[in-house]
Coordinates of C-alpha atoms (C1' of nucleotides) in Angstrom, one line a residue:
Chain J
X1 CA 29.7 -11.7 148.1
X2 CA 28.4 -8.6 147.0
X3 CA 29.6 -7.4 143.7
X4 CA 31.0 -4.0 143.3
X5 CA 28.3 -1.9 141.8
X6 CA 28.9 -1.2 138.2
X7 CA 26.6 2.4 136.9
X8 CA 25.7 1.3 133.2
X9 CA 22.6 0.3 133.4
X10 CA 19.6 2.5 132.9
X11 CA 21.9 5.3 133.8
X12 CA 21.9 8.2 131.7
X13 CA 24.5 10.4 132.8
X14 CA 27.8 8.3 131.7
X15 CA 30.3 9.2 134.7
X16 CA 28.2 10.4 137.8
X17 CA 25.9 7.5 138.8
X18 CA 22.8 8.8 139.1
X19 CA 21.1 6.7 141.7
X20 CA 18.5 9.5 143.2
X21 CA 16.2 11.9 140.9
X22 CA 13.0 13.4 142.0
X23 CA 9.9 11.2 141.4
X24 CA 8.2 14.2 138.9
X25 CA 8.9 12.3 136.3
X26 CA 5.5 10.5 134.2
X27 CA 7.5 7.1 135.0
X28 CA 6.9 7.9 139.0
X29 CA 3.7 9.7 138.5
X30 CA 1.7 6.8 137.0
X31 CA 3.9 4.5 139.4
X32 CA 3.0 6.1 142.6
X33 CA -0.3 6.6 141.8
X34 CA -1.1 3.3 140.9
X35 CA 0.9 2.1 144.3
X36 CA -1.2 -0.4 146.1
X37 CA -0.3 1.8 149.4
X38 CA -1.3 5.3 148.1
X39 CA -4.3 4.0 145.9
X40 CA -7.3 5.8 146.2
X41 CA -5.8 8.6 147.3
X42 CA -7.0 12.0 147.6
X43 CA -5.3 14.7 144.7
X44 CA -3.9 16.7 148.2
X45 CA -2.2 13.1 149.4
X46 CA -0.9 12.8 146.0
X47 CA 0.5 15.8 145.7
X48 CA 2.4 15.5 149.2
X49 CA 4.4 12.5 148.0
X50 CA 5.1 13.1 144.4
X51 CA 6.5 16.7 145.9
X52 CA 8.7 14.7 148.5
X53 CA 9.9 11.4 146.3
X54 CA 12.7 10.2 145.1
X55 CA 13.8 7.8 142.8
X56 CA 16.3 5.4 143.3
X57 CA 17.7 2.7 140.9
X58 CA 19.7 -0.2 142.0
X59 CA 21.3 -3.3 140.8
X60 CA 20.7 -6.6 141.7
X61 CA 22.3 -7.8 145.1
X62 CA 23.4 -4.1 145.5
X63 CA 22.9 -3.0 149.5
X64 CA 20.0 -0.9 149.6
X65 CA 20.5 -0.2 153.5
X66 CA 21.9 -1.8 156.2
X67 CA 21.4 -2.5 159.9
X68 CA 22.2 0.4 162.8
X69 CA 22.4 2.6 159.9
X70 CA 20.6 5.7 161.3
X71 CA 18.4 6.8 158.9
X72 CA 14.8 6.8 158.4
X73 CA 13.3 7.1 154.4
X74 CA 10.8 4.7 153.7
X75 CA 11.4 2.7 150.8
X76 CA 8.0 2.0 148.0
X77 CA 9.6 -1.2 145.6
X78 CA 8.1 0.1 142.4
X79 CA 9.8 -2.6 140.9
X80 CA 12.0 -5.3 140.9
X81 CA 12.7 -7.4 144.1
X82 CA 14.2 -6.8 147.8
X83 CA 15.1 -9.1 150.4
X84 CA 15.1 -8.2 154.8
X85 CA 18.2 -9.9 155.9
X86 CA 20.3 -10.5 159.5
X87 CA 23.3 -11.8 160.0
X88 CA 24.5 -13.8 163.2
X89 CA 27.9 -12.9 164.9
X90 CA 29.4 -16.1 163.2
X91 CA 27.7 -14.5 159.6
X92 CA 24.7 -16.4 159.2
X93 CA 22.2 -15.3 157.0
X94 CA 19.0 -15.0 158.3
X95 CA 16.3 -13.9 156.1
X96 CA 13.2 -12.0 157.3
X97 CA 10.8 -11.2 154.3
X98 CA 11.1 -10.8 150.1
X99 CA 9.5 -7.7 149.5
X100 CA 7.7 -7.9 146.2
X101 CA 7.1 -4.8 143.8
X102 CA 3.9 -2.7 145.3
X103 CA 5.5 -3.3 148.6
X104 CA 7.3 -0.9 151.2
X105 CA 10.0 -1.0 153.7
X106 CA 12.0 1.5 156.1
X107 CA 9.1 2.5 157.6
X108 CA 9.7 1.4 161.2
X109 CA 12.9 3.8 161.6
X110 CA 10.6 6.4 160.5
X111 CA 7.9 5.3 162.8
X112 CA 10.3 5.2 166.0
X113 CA 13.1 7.3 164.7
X114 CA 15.5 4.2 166.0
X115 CA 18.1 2.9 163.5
X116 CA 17.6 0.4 161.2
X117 CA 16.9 -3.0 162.5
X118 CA 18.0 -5.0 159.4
X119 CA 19.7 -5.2 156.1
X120 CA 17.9 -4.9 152.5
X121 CA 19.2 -6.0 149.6
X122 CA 18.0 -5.8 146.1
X123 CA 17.3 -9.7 144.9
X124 CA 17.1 -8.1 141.2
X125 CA 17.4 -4.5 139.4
X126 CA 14.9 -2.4 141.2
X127 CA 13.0 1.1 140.9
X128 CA 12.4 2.7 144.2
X129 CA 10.9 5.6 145.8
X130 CA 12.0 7.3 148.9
X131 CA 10.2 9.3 151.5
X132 CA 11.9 11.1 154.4
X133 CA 10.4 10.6 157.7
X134 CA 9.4 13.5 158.3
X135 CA 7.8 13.8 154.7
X136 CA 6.4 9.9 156.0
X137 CA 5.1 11.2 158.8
X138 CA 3.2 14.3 157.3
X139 CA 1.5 11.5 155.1
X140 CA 0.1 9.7 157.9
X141 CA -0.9 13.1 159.8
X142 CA -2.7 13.6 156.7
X143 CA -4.8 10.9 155.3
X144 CA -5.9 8.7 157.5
X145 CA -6.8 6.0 155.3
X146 CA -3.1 5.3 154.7
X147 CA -2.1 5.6 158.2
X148 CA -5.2 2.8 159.0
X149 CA -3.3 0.7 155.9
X150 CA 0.2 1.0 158.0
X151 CA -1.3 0.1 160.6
X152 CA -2.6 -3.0 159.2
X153 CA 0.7 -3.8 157.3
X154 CA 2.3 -3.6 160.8
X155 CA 0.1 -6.3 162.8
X156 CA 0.5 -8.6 159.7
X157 CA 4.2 -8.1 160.0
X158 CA 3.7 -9.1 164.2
X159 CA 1.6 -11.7 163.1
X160 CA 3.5 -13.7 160.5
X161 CA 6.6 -12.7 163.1
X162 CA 4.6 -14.4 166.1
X163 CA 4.0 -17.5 163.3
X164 CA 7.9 -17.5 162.6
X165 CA 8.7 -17.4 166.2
X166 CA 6.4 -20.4 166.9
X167 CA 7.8 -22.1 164.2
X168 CA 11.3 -22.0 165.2
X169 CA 10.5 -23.4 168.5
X170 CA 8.3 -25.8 168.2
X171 CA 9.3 -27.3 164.5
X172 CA 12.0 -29.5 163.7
X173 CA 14.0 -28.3 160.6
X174 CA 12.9 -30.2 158.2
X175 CA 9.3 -29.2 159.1
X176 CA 10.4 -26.0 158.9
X177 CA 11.6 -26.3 155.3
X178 CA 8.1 -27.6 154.5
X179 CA 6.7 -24.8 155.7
X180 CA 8.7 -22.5 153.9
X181 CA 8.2 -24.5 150.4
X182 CA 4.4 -24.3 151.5
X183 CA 4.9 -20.4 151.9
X184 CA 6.6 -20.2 148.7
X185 CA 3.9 -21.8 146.3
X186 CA 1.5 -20.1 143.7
X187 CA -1.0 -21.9 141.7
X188 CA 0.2 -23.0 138.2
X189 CA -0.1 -20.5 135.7
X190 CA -1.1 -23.1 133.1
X191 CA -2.2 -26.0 134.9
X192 CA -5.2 -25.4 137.4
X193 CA -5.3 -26.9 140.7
X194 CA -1.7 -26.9 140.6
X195 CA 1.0 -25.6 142.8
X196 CA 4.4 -24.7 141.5
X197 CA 7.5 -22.4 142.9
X198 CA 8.9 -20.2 140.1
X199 CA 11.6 -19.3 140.0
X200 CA 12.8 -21.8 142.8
X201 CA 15.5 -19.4 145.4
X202 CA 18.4 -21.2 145.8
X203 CA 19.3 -23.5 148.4
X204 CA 20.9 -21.6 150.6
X205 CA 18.3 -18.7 150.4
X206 CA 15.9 -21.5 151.3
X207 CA 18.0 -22.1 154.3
X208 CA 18.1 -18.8 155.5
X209 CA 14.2 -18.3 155.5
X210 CA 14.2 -22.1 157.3
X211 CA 16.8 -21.1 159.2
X212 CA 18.8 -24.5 158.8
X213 CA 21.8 -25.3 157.0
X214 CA 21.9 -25.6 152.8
X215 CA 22.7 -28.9 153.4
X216 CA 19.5 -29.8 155.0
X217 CA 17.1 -28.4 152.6
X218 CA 19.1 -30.5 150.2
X219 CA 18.2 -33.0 151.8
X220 CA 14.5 -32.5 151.9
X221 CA 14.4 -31.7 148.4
X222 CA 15.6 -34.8 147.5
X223 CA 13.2 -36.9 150.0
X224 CA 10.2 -34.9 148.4
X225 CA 11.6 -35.4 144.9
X226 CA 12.0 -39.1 145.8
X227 CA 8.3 -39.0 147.4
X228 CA 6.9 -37.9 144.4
X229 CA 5.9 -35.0 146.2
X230 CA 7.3 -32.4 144.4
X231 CA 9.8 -32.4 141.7
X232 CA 12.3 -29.9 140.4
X233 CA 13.0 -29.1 136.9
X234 CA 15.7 -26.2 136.5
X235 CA 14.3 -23.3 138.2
X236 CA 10.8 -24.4 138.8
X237 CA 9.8 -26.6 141.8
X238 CA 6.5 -28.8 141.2
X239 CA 4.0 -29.6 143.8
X240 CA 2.6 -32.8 142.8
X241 CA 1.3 -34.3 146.3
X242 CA -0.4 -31.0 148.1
X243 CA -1.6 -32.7 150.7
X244 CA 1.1 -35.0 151.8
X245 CA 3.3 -31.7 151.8
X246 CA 1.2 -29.9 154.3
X247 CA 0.5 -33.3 156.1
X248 CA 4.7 -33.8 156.8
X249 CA 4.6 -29.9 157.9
X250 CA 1.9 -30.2 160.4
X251 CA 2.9 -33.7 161.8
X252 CA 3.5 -33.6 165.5
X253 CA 6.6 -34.8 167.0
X254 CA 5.9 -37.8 169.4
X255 CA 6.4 -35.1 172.2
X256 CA 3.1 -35.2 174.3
X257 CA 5.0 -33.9 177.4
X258 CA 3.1 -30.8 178.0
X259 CA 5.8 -29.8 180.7
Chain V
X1 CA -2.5 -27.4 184.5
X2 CA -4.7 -24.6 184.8
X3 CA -6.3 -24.0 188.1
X4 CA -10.0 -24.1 187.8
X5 CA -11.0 -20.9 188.8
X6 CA -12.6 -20.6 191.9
X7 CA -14.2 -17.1 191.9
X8 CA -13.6 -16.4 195.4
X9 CA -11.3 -13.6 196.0
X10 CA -12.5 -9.8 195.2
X11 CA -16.2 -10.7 194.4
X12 CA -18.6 -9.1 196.3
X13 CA -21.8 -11.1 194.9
X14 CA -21.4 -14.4 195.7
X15 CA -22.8 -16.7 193.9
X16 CA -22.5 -15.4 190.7
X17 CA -19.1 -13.8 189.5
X18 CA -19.4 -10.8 188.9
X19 CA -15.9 -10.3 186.2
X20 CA -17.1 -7.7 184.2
X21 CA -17.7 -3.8 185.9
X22 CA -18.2 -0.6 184.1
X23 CA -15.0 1.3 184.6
X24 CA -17.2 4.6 186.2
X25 CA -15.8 3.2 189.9
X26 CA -13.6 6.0 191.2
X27 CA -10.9 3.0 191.4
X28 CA -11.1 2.8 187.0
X29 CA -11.3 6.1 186.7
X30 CA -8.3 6.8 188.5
X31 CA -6.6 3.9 187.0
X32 CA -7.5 4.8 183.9
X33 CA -6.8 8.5 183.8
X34 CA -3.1 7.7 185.4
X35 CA -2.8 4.8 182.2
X36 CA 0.4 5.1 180.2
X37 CA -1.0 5.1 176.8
X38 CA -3.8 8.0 178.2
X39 CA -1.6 10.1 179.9
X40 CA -1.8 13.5 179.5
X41 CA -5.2 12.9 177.0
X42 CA -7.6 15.4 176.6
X43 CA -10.6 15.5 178.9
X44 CA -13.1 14.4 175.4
X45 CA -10.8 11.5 174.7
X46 CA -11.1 10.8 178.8
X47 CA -14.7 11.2 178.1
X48 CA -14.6 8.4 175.5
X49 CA -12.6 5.9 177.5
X50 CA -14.3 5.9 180.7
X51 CA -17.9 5.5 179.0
X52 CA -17.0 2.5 177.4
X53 CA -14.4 0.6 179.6
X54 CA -15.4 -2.0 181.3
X55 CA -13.9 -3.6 184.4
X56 CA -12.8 -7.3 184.4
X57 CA -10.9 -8.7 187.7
X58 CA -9.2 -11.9 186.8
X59 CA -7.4 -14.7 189.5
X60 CA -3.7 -15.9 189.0
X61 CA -3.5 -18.5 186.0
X62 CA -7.0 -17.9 184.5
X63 CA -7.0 -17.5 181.1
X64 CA -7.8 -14.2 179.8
X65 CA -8.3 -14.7 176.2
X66 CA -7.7 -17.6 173.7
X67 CA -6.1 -18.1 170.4
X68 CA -8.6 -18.1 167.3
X69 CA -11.3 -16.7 169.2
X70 CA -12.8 -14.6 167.3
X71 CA -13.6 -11.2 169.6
X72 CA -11.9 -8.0 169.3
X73 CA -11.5 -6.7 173.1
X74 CA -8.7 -4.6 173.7
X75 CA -7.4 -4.8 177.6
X76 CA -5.4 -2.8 179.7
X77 CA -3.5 -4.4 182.5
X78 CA -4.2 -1.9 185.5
X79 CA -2.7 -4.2 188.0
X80 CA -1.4 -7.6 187.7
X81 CA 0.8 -8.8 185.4
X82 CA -0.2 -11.4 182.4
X83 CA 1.7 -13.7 180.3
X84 CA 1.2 -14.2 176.5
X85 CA 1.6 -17.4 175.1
X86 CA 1.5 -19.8 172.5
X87 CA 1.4 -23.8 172.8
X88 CA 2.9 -26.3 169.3
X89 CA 1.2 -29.0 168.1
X90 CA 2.8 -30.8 170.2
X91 CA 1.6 -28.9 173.6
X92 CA 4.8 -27.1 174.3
X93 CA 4.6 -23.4 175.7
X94 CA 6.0 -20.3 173.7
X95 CA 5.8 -17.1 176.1
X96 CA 6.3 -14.0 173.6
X97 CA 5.7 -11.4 176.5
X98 CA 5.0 -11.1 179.6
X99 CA 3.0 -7.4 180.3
X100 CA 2.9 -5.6 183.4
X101 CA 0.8 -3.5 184.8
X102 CA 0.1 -0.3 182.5
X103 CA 1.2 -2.4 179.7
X104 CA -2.0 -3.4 177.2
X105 CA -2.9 -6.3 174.8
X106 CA -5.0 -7.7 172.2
X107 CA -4.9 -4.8 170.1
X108 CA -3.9 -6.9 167.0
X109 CA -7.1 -8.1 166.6
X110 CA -9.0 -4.8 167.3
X111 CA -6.8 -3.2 164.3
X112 CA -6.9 -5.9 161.9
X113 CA -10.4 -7.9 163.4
X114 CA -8.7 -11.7 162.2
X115 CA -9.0 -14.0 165.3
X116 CA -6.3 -13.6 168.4
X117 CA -3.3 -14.9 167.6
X118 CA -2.2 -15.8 171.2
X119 CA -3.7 -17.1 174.2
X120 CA -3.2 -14.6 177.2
X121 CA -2.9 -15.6 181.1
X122 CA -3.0 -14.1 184.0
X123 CA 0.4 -14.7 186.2
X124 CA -1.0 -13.1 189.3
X125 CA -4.7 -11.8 190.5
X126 CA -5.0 -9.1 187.9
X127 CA -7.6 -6.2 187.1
X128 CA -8.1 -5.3 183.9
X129 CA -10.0 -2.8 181.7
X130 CA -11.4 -3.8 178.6
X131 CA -12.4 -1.4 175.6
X132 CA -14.6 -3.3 172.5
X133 CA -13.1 -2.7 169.2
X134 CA -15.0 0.0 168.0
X135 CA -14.1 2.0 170.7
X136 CA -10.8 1.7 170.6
X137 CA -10.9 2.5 166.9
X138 CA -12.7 5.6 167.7
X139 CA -10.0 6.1 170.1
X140 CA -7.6 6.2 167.6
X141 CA -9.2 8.3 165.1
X142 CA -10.1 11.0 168.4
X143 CA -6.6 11.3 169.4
X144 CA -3.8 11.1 167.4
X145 CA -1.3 11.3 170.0
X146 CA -2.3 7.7 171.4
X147 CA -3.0 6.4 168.1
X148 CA 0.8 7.3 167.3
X149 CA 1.7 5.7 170.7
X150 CA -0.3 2.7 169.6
X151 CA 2.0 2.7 166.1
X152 CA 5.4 3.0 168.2
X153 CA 3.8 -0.2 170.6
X154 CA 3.6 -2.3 167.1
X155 CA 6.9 -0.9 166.0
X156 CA 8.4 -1.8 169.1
X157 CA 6.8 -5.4 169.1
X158 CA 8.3 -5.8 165.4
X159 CA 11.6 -5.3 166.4
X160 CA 12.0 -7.1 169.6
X161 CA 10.4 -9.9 167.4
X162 CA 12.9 -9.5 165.2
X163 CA 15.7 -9.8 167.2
X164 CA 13.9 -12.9 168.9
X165 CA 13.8 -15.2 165.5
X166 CA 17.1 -13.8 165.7
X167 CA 18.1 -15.1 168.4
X168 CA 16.1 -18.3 168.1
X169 CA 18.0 -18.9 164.4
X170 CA 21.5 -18.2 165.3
X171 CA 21.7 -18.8 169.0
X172 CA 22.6 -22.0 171.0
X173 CA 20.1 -22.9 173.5
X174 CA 22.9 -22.2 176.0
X175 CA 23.0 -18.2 174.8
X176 CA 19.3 -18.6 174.7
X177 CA 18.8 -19.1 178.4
X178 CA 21.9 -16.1 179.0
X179 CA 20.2 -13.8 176.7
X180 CA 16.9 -14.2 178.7
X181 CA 18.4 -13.5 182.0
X182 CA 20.3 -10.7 180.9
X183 CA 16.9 -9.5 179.7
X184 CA 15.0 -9.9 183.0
X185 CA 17.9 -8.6 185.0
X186 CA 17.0 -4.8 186.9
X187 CA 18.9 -3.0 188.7
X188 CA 19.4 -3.4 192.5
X189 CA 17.0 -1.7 194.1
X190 CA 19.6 -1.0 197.1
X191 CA 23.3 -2.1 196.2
X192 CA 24.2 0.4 193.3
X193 CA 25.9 -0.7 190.4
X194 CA 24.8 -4.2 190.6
X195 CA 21.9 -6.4 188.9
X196 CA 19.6 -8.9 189.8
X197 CA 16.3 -10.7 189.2
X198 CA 13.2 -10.4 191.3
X199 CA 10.9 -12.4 191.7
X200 CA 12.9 -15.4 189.2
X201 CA 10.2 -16.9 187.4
X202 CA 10.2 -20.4 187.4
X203 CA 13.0 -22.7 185.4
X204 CA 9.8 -23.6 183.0
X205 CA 9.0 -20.5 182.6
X206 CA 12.4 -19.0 181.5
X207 CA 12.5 -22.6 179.4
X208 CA 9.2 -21.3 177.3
X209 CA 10.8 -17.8 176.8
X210 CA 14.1 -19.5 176.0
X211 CA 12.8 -22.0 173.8
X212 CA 14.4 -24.6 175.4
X213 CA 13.6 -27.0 178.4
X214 CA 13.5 -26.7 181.9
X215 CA 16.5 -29.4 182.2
X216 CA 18.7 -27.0 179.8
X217 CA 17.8 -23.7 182.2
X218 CA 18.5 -25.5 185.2
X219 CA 22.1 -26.6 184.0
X220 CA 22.6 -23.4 182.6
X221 CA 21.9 -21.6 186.3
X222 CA 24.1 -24.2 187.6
X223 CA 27.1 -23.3 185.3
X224 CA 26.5 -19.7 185.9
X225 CA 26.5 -20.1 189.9
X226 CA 29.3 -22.7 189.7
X227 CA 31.4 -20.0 188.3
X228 CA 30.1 -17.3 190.4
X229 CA 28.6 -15.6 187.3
X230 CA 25.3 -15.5 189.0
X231 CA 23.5 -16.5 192.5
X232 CA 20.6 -17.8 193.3
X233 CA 18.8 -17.4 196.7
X234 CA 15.2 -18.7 197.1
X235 CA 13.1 -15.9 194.6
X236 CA 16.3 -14.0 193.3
X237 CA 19.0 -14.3 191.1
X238 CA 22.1 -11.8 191.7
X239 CA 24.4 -11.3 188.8
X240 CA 27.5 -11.1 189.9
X241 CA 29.8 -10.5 187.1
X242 CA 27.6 -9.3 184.4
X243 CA 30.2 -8.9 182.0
X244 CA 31.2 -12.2 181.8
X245 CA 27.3 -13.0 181.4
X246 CA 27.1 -10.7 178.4
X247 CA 30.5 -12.0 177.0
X248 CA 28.8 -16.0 177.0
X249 CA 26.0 -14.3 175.5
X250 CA 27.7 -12.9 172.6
X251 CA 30.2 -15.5 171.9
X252 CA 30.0 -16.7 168.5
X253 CA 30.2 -20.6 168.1
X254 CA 33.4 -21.1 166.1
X255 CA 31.7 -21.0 163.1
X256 CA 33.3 -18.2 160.5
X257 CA 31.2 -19.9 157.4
X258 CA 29.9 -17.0 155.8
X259 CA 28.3 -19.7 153.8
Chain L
dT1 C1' 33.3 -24.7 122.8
dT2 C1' 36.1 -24.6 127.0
dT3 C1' 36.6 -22.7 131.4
dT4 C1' 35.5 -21.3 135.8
dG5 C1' 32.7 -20.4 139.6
dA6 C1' 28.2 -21.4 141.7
dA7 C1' 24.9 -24.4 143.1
dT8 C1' 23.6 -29.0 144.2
dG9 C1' 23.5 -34.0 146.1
dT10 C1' 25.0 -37.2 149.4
dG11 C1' 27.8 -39.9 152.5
dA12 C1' 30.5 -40.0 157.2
dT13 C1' 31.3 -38.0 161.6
dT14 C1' 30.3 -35.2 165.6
dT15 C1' 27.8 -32.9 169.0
dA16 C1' 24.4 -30.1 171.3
dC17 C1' 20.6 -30.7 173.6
dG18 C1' 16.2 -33.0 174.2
dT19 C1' 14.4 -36.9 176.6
dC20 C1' 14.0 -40.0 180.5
dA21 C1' 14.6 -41.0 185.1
dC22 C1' 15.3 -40.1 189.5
dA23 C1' 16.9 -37.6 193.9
dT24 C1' 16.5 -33.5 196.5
dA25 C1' 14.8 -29.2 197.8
dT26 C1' 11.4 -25.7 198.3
dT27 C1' 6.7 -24.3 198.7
dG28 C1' 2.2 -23.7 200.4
dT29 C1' -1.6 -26.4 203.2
dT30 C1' -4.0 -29.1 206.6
Chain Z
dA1 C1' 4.9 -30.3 212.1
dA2 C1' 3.6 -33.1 208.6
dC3 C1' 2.3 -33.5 204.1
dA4 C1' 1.4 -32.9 199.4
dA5 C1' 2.5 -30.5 195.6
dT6 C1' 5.7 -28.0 192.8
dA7 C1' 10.0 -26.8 191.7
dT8 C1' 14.9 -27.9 191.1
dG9 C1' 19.5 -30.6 190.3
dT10 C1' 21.9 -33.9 187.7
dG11 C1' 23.3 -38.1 185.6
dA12 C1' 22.7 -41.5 181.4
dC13 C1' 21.3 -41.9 176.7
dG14 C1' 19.6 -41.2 172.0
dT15 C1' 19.1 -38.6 168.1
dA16 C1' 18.3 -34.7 165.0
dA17 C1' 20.8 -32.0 162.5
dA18 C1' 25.0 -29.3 162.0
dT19 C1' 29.6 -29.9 160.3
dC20 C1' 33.0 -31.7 157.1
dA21 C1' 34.3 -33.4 152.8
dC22 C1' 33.8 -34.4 148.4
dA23 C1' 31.6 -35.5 143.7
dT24 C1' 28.5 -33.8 140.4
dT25 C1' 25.7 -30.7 137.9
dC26 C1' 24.5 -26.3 136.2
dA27 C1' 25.2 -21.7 134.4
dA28 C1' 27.5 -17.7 133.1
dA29 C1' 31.9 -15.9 130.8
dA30 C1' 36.0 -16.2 128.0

DNA sequence: TTTTGAATGTGATTTACGTCACATATTGTT
DNA sequence: AACAATATGTGACGTAAATCACATTCAAAA
């Protein structure tokens, strides 16, 4: 599954792979400063994490860290793409959260000092910078605004959590894929007051956020192609009917029994 | 389904119902100097906490706060025990925690100030203390030792989240209900060495935790005592062979698809 | 181009478990 | 003790969706 990680790319030092390097370089300067986390920082904040960063390159589906691992650096995606996965007993992916560039993870082992909860894997070539905990820690004794922004990030994470958790009881799967393709959109680049997935995860990625088998949200692809509701071409997914989308994700199972 | 709550036990005014107190009773201010969260705080941060706490008594199965309401109270349970839930489209009940006393909630929306994302309910007569937003805020910028508390609550809450979508996405409703008991279980207060749940909430109850239906728990606890896994006797379960509870727990389905 | 491995689409079959429908048991109340 | 009112136990049944099994299409190398 995961391919063996082959050095040549953007590595400089033929032989040793050079996957960690101190942040002082003008590439992590102007992209720490500029990081949606530290911005509007104070020159002493600053200062504390450029002195404590590292880089960190790594390919795409490369491991970036995995569950139990005991270990606490937080992770800032400068860029490229990470995913949060699980996996059952029986190996079933279950996906928490794609971490975009500007985002962070790691920081809840640094928080609690407990090992990590879940695996992260690079979803394309990425640029990170690393933080120890204690250097973490320091950052939060420090400025307060940032600790405040942590704080934040962490309700948002209970919250969508909560949402999840809701979801998975109460939904049936293919609601649940709805949802997800709902979760997924952005408005049309081009066309306004238009909705579009670019580029379109694969199937069983899909599954993994739905929790449901690829099968499935093969299935409800091809219903809401069939629907006219949203249509695939190659690696972009259409939303042509909005409302009848959100209307299929929301409807109610004839349940009524409130127990 | 809810009572409709007869204000009669604990009020001294009659007539009107009296269910909010300042805290400056030597009963809150013992209560609240003997909290969790404040122990050990300094006498200023005390200072802060008793002047703007209020007292709020609450009967069994009142509802304490609602979902989207758009208020920012944090509460402390100082004795009682409440239940957070959440109810699908559909009406069905998702319990995400159930806090006892010492335990606090609806600090989500005094961090973030979006609308609660739960409703709350009292299980048994409780009495609470309530803090407004600000002053929890101030709290947390007074006294960085409970604001770090506060930030290893919402870790904590992340992770046992976590593991629940976990659960909920690779888990058979079966493992579900084993999962949950092994959860609830403590330990004997007098046999040593040997587990058991007091007082056993009721089948629905361990259904909305579960995710599943009352029918499923009850065939589940009949399985369990028909193979002397577990015992029930009016309000307690005794585990009698917890190992063989953990091992139908963990087994994985035969499923081996890594996908 | 050809080849080879993923990714996708769709039928057929199976099964876990929700739903429905009661009977029985356990509570708490007059 | 008698009575509701809740809570529990268990069969019968239906169905959503997982599983299995291919055919087909797409995309990345050789």
């Amino acid at each position: 599954m995961l391919d063996t990680v082959t050095m040549t790319s953007e590595t400089e030092h033929p032989g040793v792979a050079a996957t960690v390097e101190p942040a002082h370089t003008s590439e992590g300067r102007a992209a720490l400063a500029e990081f949606p986390l530290f911005k509007g920082a104070s020159a002493a904040t600053l200062d504390v994490i450029l002195r404590h960063a590292n880089l960190r390159r790594c390919v795409a589906d490369e491991e970036i860290l995995s569950r139990d691992e005991q270990a606490g650096d937080v992770y800032f995606v400068l860029r490229g793409e990470v995913r949060i996965v699980n996996y059952s007993a029986s190996g079933r992916e279950v996906a928490y959260a794609i971490i975009p560039a500007g985002g962070y993870f790691g920081e809840l082992s640094a928080i609690d000092g407990r090992p990590r909860s879940a695996n992260v894997l690079a979803v394309e070539d990425c640029l990170l910078a690393t933080l120890t905990p204690a250097a973490f820690k320091e950052l939060l004794a420090l400025d307060s605004e940032i600790a405040a922004r942590v704080m934040q990030k962490l309700v948002r994470i209970i919250r969508s959590a909560d949402d999840r958790i809701l979801d998975l009881a109460t939904l049936s799967a293919y609601q649940r894929v709805y949802v997800e393709v709902l979760r997924m959109k952005k408005p049309d680049p081009v066309r306004p007051n238009s909705w579009l997935i670019y580029p379109l995860p694969t199937q069983a990625q899909i599954a993994a956020l739905a929790s449901t088998t690829r099968e499935t949200v093969a299935r409800v692809l091809s219903q809401l192609s069939h629907d006219h509701i949203a249509e695939r071409k190659s690696k972009t997914l259409y939303i042509r009917d909005l409302a009848r989308l959100q209307a299929l994700a929301a409807k109610s199972q004839p349940d009524g029994k409130m127990n």
